[in-house]
PDB file of C-alpha atoms in Angstrom:
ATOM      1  CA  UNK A 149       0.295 -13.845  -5.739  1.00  0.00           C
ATOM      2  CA  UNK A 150      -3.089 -12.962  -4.550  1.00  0.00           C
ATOM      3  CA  UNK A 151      -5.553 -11.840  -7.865  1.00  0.00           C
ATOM      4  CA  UNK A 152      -7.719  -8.893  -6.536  1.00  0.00           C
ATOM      5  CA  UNK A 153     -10.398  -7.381  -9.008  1.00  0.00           C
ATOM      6  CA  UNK A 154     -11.342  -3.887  -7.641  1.00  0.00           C
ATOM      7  CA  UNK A 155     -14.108  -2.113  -9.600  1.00  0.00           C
ATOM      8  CA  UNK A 156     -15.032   0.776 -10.744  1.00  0.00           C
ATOM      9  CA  UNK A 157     -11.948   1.441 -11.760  1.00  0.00           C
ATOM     10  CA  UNK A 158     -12.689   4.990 -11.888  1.00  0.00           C
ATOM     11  CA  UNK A 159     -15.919   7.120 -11.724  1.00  0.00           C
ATOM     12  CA  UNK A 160     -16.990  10.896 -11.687  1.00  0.00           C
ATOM     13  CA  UNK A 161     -19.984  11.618  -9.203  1.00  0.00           C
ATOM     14  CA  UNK A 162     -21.716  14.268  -8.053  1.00  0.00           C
ATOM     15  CA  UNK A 163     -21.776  15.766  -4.892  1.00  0.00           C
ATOM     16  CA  UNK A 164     -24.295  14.604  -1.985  1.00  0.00           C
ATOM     17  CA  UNK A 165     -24.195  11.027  -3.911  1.00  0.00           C
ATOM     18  CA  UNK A 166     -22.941   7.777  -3.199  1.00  0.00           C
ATOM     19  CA  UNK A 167     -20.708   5.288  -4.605  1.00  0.00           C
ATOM     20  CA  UNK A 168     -19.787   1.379  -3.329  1.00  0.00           C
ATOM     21  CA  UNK A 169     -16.670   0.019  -5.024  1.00  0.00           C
ATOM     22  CA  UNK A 170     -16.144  -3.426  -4.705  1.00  0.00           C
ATOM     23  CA  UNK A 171     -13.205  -6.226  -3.774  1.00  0.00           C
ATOM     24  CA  UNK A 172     -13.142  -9.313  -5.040  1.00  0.00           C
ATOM     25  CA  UNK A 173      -9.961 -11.742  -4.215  1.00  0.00           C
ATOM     26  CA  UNK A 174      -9.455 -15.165  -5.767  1.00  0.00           C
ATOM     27  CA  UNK A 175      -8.770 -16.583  -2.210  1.00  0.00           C
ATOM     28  CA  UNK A 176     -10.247 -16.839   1.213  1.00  0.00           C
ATOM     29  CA  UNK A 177      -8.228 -14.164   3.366  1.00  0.00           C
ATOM     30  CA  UNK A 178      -8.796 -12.969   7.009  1.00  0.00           C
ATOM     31  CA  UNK A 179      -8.542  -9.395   6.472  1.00  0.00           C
ATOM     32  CA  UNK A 180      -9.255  -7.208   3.915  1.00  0.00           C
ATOM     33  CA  UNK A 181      -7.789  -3.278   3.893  1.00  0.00           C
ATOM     34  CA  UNK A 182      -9.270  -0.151   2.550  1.00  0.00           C
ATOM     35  CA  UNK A 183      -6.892   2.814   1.709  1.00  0.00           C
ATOM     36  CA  UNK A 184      -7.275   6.164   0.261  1.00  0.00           C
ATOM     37  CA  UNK A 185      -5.091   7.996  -1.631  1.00  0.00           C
ATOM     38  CA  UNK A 186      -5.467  11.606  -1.901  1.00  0.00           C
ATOM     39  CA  UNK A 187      -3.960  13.582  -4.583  1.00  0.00           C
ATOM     40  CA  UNK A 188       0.089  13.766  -4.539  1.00  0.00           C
ATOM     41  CA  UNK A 189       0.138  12.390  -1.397  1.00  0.00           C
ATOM     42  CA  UNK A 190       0.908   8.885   0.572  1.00  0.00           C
ATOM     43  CA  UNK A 191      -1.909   5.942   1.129  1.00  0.00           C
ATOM     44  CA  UNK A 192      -3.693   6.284   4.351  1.00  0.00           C
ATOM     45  CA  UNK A 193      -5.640   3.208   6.146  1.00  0.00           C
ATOM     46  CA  UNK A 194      -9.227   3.509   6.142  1.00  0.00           C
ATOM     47  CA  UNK A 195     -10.356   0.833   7.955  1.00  0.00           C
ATOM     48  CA  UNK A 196      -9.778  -3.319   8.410  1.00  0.00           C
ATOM     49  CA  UNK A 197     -12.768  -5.178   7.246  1.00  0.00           C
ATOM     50  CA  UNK A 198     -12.966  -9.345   9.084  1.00  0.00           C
ATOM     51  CA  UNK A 199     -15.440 -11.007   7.710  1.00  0.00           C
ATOM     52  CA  UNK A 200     -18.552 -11.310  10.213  1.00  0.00           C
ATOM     53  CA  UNK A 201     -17.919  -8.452  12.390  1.00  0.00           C
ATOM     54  CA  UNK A 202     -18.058  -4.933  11.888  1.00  0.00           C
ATOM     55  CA  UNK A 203     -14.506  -3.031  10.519  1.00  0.00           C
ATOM     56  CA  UNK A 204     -12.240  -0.996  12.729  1.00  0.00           C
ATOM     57  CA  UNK A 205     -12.015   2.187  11.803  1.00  0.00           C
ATOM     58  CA  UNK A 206      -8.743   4.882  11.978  1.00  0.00           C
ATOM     59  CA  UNK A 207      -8.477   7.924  13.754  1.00  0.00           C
ATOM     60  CA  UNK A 208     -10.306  10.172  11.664  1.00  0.00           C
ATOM     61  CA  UNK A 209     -12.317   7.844   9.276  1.00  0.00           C
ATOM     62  CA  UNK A 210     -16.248   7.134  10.673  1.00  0.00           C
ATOM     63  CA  UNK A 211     -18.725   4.263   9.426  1.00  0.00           C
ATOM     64  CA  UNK A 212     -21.328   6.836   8.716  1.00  0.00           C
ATOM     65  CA  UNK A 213     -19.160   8.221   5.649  1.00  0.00           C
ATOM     66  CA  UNK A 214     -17.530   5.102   4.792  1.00  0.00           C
ATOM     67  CA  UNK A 215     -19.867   1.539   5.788  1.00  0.00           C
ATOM     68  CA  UNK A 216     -18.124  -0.981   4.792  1.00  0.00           C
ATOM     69  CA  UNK A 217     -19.624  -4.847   4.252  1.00  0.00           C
ATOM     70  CA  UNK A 218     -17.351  -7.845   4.081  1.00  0.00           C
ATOM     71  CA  UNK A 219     -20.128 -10.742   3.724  1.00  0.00           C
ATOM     72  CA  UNK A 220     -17.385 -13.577   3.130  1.00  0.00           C
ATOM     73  CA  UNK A 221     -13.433 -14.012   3.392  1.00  0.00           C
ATOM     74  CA  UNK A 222     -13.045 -13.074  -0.782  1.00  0.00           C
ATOM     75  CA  UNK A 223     -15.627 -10.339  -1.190  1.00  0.00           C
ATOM     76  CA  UNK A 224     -15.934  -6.662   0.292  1.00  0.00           C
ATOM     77  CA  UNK A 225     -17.188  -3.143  -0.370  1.00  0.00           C
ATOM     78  CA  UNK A 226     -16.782   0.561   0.952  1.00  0.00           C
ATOM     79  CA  UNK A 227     -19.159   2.720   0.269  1.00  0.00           C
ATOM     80  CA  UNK A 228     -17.557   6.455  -0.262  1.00  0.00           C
ATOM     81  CA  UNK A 229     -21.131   8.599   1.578  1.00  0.00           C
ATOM     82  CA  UNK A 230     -22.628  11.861   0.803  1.00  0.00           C
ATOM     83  CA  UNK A 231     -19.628  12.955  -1.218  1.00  0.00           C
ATOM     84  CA  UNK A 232     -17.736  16.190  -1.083  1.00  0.00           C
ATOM     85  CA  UNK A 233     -15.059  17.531  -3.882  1.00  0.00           C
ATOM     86  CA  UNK A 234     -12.451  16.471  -0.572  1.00  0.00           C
ATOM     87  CA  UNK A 235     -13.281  12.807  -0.658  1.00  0.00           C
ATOM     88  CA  UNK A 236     -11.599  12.915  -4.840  1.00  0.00           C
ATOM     89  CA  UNK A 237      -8.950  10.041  -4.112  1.00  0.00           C
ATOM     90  CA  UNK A 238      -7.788   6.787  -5.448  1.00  0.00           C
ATOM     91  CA  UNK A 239      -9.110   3.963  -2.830  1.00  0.00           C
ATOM     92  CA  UNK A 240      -7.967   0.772  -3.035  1.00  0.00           C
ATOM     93  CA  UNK A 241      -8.062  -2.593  -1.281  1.00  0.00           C
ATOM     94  CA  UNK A 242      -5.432  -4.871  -0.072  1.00  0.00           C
ATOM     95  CA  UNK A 243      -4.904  -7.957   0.957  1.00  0.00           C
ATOM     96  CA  UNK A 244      -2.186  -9.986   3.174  1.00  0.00           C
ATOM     97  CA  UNK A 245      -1.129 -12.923   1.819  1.00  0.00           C
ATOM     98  CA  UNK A 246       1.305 -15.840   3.875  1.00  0.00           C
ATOM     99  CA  UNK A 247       2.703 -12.926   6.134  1.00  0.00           C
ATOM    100  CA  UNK A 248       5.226 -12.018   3.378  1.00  0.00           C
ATOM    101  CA  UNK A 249       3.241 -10.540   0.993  1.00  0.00           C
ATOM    102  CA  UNK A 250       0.534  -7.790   0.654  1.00  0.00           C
ATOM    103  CA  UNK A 251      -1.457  -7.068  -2.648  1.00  0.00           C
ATOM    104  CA  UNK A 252      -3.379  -4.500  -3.746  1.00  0.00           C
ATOM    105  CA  UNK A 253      -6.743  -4.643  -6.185  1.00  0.00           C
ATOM    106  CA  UNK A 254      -6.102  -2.074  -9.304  1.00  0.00           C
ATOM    107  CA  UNK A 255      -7.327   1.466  -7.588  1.00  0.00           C
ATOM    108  CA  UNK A 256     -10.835   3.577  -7.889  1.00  0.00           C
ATOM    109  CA  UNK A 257      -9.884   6.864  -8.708  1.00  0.00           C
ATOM    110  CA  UNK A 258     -12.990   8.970  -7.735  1.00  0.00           C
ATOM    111  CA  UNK A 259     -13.717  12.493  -8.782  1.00  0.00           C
ATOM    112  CA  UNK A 260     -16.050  14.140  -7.324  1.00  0.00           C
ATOM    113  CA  UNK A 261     -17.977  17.420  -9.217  1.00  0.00           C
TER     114      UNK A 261
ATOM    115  CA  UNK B  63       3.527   4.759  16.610  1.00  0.00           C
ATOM    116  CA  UNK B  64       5.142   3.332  13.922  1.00  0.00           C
ATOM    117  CA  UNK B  65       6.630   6.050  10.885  1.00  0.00           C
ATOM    118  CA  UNK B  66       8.418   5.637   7.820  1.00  0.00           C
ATOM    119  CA  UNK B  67      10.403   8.266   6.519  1.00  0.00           C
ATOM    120  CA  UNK B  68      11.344   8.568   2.695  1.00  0.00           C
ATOM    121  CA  UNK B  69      13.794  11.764   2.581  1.00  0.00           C
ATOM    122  CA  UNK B  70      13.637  11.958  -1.325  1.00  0.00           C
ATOM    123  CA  UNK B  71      11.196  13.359  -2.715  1.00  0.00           C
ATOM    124  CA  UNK B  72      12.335  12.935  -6.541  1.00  0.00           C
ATOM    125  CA  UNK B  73      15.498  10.912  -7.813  1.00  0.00           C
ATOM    126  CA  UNK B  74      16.639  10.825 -11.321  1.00  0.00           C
ATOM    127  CA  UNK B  75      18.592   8.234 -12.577  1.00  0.00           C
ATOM    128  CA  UNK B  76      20.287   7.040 -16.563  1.00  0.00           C
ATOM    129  CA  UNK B  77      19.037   4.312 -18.027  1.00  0.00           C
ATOM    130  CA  UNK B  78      21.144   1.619 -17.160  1.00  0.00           C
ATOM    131  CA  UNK B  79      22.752   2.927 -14.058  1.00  0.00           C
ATOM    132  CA  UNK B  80      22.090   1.325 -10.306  1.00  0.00           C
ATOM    133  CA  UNK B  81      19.728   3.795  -7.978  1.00  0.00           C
ATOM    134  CA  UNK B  82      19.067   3.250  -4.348  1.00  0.00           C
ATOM    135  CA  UNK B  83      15.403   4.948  -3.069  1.00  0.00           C
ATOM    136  CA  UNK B  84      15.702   5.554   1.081  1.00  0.00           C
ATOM    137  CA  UNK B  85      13.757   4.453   3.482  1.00  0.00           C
ATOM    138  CA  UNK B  86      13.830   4.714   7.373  1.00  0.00           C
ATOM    139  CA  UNK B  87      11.733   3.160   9.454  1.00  0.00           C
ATOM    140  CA  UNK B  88      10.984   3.834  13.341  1.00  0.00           C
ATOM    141  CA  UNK B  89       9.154   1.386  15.395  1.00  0.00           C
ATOM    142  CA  UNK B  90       9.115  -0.196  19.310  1.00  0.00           C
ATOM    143  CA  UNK B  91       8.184  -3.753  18.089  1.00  0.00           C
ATOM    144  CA  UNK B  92      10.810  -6.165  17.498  1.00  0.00           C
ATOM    145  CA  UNK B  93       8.428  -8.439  14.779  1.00  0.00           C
ATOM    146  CA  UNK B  94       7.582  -6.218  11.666  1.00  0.00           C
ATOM    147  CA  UNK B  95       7.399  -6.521   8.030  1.00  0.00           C
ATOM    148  CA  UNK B  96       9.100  -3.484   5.485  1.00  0.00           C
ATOM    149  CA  UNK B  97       7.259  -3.464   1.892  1.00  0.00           C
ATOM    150  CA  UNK B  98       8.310  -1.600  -1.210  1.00  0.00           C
ATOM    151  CA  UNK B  99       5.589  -0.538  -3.604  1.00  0.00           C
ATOM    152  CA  UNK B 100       5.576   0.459  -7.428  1.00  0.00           C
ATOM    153  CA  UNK B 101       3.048   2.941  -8.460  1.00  0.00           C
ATOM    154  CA  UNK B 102       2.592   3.817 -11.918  1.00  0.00           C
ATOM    155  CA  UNK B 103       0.828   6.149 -12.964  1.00  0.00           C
ATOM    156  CA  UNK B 104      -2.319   4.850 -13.867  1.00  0.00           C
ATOM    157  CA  UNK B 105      -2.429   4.469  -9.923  1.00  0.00           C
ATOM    158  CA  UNK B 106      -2.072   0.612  -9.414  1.00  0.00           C
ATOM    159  CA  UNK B 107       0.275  -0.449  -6.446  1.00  0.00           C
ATOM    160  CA  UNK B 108       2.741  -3.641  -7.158  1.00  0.00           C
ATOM    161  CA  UNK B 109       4.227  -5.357  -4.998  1.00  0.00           C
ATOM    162  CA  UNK B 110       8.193  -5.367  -5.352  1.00  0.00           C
ATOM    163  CA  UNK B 111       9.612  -6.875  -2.767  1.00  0.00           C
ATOM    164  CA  UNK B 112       9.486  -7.940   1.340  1.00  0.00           C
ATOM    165  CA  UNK B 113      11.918  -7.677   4.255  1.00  0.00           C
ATOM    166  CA  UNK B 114      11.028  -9.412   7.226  1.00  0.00           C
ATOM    167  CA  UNK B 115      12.343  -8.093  10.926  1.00  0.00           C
ATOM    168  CA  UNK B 116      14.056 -11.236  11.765  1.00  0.00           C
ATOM    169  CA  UNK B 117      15.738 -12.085   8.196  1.00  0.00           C
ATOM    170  CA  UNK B 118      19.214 -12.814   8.347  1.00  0.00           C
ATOM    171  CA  UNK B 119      19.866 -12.364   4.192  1.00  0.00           C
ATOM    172  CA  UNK B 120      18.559  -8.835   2.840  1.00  0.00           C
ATOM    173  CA  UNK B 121      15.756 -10.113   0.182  1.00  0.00           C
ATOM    174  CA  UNK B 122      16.394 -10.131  -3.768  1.00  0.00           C
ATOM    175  CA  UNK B 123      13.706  -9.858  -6.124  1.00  0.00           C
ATOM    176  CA  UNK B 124      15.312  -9.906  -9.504  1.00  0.00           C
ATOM    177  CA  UNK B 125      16.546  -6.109 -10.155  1.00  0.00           C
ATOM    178  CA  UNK B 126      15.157  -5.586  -7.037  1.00  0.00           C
ATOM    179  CA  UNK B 127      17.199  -5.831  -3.372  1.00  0.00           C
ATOM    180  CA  UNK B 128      16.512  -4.450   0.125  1.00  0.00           C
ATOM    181  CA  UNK B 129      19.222  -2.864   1.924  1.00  0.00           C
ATOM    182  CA  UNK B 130      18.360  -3.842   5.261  1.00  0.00           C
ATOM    183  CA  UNK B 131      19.817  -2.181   8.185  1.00  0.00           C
ATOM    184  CA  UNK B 132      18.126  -3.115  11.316  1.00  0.00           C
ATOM    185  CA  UNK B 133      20.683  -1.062  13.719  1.00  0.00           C
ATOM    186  CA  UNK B 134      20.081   2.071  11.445  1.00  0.00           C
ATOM    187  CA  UNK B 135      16.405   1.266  11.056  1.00  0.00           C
ATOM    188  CA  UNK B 136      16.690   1.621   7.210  1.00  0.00           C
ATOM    189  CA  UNK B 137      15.616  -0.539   4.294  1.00  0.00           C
ATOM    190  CA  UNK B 138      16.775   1.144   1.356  1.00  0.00           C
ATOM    191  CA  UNK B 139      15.525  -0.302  -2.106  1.00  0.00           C
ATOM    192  CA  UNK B 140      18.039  -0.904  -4.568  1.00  0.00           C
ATOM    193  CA  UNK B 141      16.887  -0.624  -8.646  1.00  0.00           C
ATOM    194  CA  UNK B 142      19.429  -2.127 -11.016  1.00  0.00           C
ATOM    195  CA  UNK B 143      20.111  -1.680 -14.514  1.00  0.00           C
ATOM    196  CA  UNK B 144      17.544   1.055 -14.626  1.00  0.00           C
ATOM    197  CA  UNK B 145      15.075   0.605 -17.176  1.00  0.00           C
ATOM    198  CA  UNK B 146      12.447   3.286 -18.480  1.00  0.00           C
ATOM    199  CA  UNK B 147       9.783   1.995 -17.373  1.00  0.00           C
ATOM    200  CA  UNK B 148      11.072   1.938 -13.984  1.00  0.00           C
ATOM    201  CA  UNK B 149       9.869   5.357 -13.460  1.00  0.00           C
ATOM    202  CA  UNK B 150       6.833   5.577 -11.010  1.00  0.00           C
ATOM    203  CA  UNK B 151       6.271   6.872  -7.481  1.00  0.00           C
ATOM    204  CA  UNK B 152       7.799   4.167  -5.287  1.00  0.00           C
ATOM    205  CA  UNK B 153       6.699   3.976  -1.603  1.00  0.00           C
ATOM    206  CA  UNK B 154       8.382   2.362   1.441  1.00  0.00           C
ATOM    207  CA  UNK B 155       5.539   0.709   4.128  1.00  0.00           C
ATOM    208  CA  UNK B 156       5.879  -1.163   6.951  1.00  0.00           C
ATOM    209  CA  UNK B 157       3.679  -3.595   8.666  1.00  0.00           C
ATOM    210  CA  UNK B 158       2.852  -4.532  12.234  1.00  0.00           C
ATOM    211  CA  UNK B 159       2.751  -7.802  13.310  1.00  0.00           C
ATOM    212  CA  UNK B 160       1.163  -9.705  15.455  1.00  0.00           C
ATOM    213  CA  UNK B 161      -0.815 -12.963  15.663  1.00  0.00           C
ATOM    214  CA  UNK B 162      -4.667 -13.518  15.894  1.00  0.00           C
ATOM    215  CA  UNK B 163      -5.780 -17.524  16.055  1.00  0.00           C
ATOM    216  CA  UNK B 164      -2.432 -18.250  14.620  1.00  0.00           C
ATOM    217  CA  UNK B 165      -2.370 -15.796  11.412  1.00  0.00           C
ATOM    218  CA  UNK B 166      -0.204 -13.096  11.253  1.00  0.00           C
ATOM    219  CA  UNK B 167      -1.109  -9.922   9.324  1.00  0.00           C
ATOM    220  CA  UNK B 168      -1.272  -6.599  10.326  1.00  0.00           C
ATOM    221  CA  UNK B 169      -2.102  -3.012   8.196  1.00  0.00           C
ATOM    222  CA  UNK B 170       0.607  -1.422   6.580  1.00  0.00           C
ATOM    223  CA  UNK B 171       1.874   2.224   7.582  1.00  0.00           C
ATOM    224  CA  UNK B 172       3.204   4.117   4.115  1.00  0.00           C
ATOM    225  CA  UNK B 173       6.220   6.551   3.622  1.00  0.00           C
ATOM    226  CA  UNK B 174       5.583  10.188   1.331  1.00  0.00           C
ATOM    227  CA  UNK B 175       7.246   7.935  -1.499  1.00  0.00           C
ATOM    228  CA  UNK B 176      10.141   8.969  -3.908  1.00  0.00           C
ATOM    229  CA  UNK B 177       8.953   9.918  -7.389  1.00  0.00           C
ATOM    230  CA  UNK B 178      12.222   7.648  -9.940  1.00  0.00           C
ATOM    231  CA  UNK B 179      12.497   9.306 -13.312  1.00  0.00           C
ATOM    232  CA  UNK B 180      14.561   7.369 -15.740  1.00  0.00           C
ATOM    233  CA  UNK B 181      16.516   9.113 -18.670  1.00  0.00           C
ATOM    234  CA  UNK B 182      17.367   7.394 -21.816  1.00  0.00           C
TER     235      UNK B 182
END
């Protein structure tokens, strides 16, 4: 299994401010996933981040609001923009591992104030 | 456009006892992946078990087994011996697949999810 250390593990910001979370995986993989989860509902794809191009973004979801940066095949971070009370979720990262298996890091659960 | 359906929104089950979460899946491609998903509380998703498109055997993961239907388009997760710690929000997702420089992968697409409660 694929180790993935997501951090913050949860934070409470204010509104109009920023915050990066961060994906580390103990092994090189190709792509790298960011979800959000918002509150009592089902995980929705944010973007697919390759390492040395820019992600691809889902209908709905714009760089502006979340960049993301994926500087090597083990690291990555999105960056949550200019945050409202609606952007409150748990995000998390995942990983596909040997086409069989797909792992997720341990979940930021944002609040925003 | 691939969707997963999960028609139960809460199941309740005795310690002990067998419980079988739904899933349906719809989707044009014939190569795919179907993923079931713990989620505790604290918010964490773990990985429970994997059904490829073109398995022949329906996959066992300890308690854990897939009831894989490809005619009906379901994958139904099967929980044995129910324990109480089994209850969490499970979720059904499925993956595309497809093949870039040789690696397969592909984002996964997530069903509402059934929330198990487990009664001693």
């Amino acid at each position: 299994s694929a180790v993935i250390s997501q951090k913050p593990s949860r934070d409470i910001c204010q509104r109009g401010t920023s915050l990066t979370i961060q994906c580390q995986v103990d092994s090189q993989v190709t792509m790298m996933f960011w979800y959000r989860q918002q509150p009592g509902q089902s995980l929705t794809l944010i973007a697919t981040a390759n390492q040395g191009s820019e992600a691809t973004y889902e209908s709905g979801f714009v760089i502006d609001k979340f960049p993301i940066s994926r500087p090597n095949l083990t690291f990555s971070t999105l960056t949550v923009s200019n945050m409202s009370p609606e952007d409150s979720s748990i995000y998390l990262c995942s990983v596909a591992k040997n086409g069989r298996e797909a792992f997720f890091g341990q979940g930021t659960r944002l609040t925003v104030v | 456009a691939q969707k997963i359906t999960q028609t139960q929104p809460g199941m309740f089950v005795q310690e002990k006892e067998a419980v079988t979460l739904d899933c349906t899946y719809d989707t044009s491609d014939q190569s795919y992946g179907l993923f079931w998903y713990k989620q505790p509380s604290s918010g964490e998703m773990i990985f429970l078990i994997y059904q490829g498109s073109y398995d022949e055997q329906n996959a066992t993961e300890g308690r854990y087994s897939l009831n894989f239907q490809k005619a009906r388009k379901s994958a139904n997760l099967v929980i044995s011996a129910s324990q109480l710690g089994d209850s969490a929000m499970y979720f059904c997702a499925m993956r595309e697949d497809f093949n870039a420089g040789g690696t397969s992968y592909g984002k996964l697409t997530f069903g509402q999810g059934t929330i198990l409660t487990v009664h001693p």
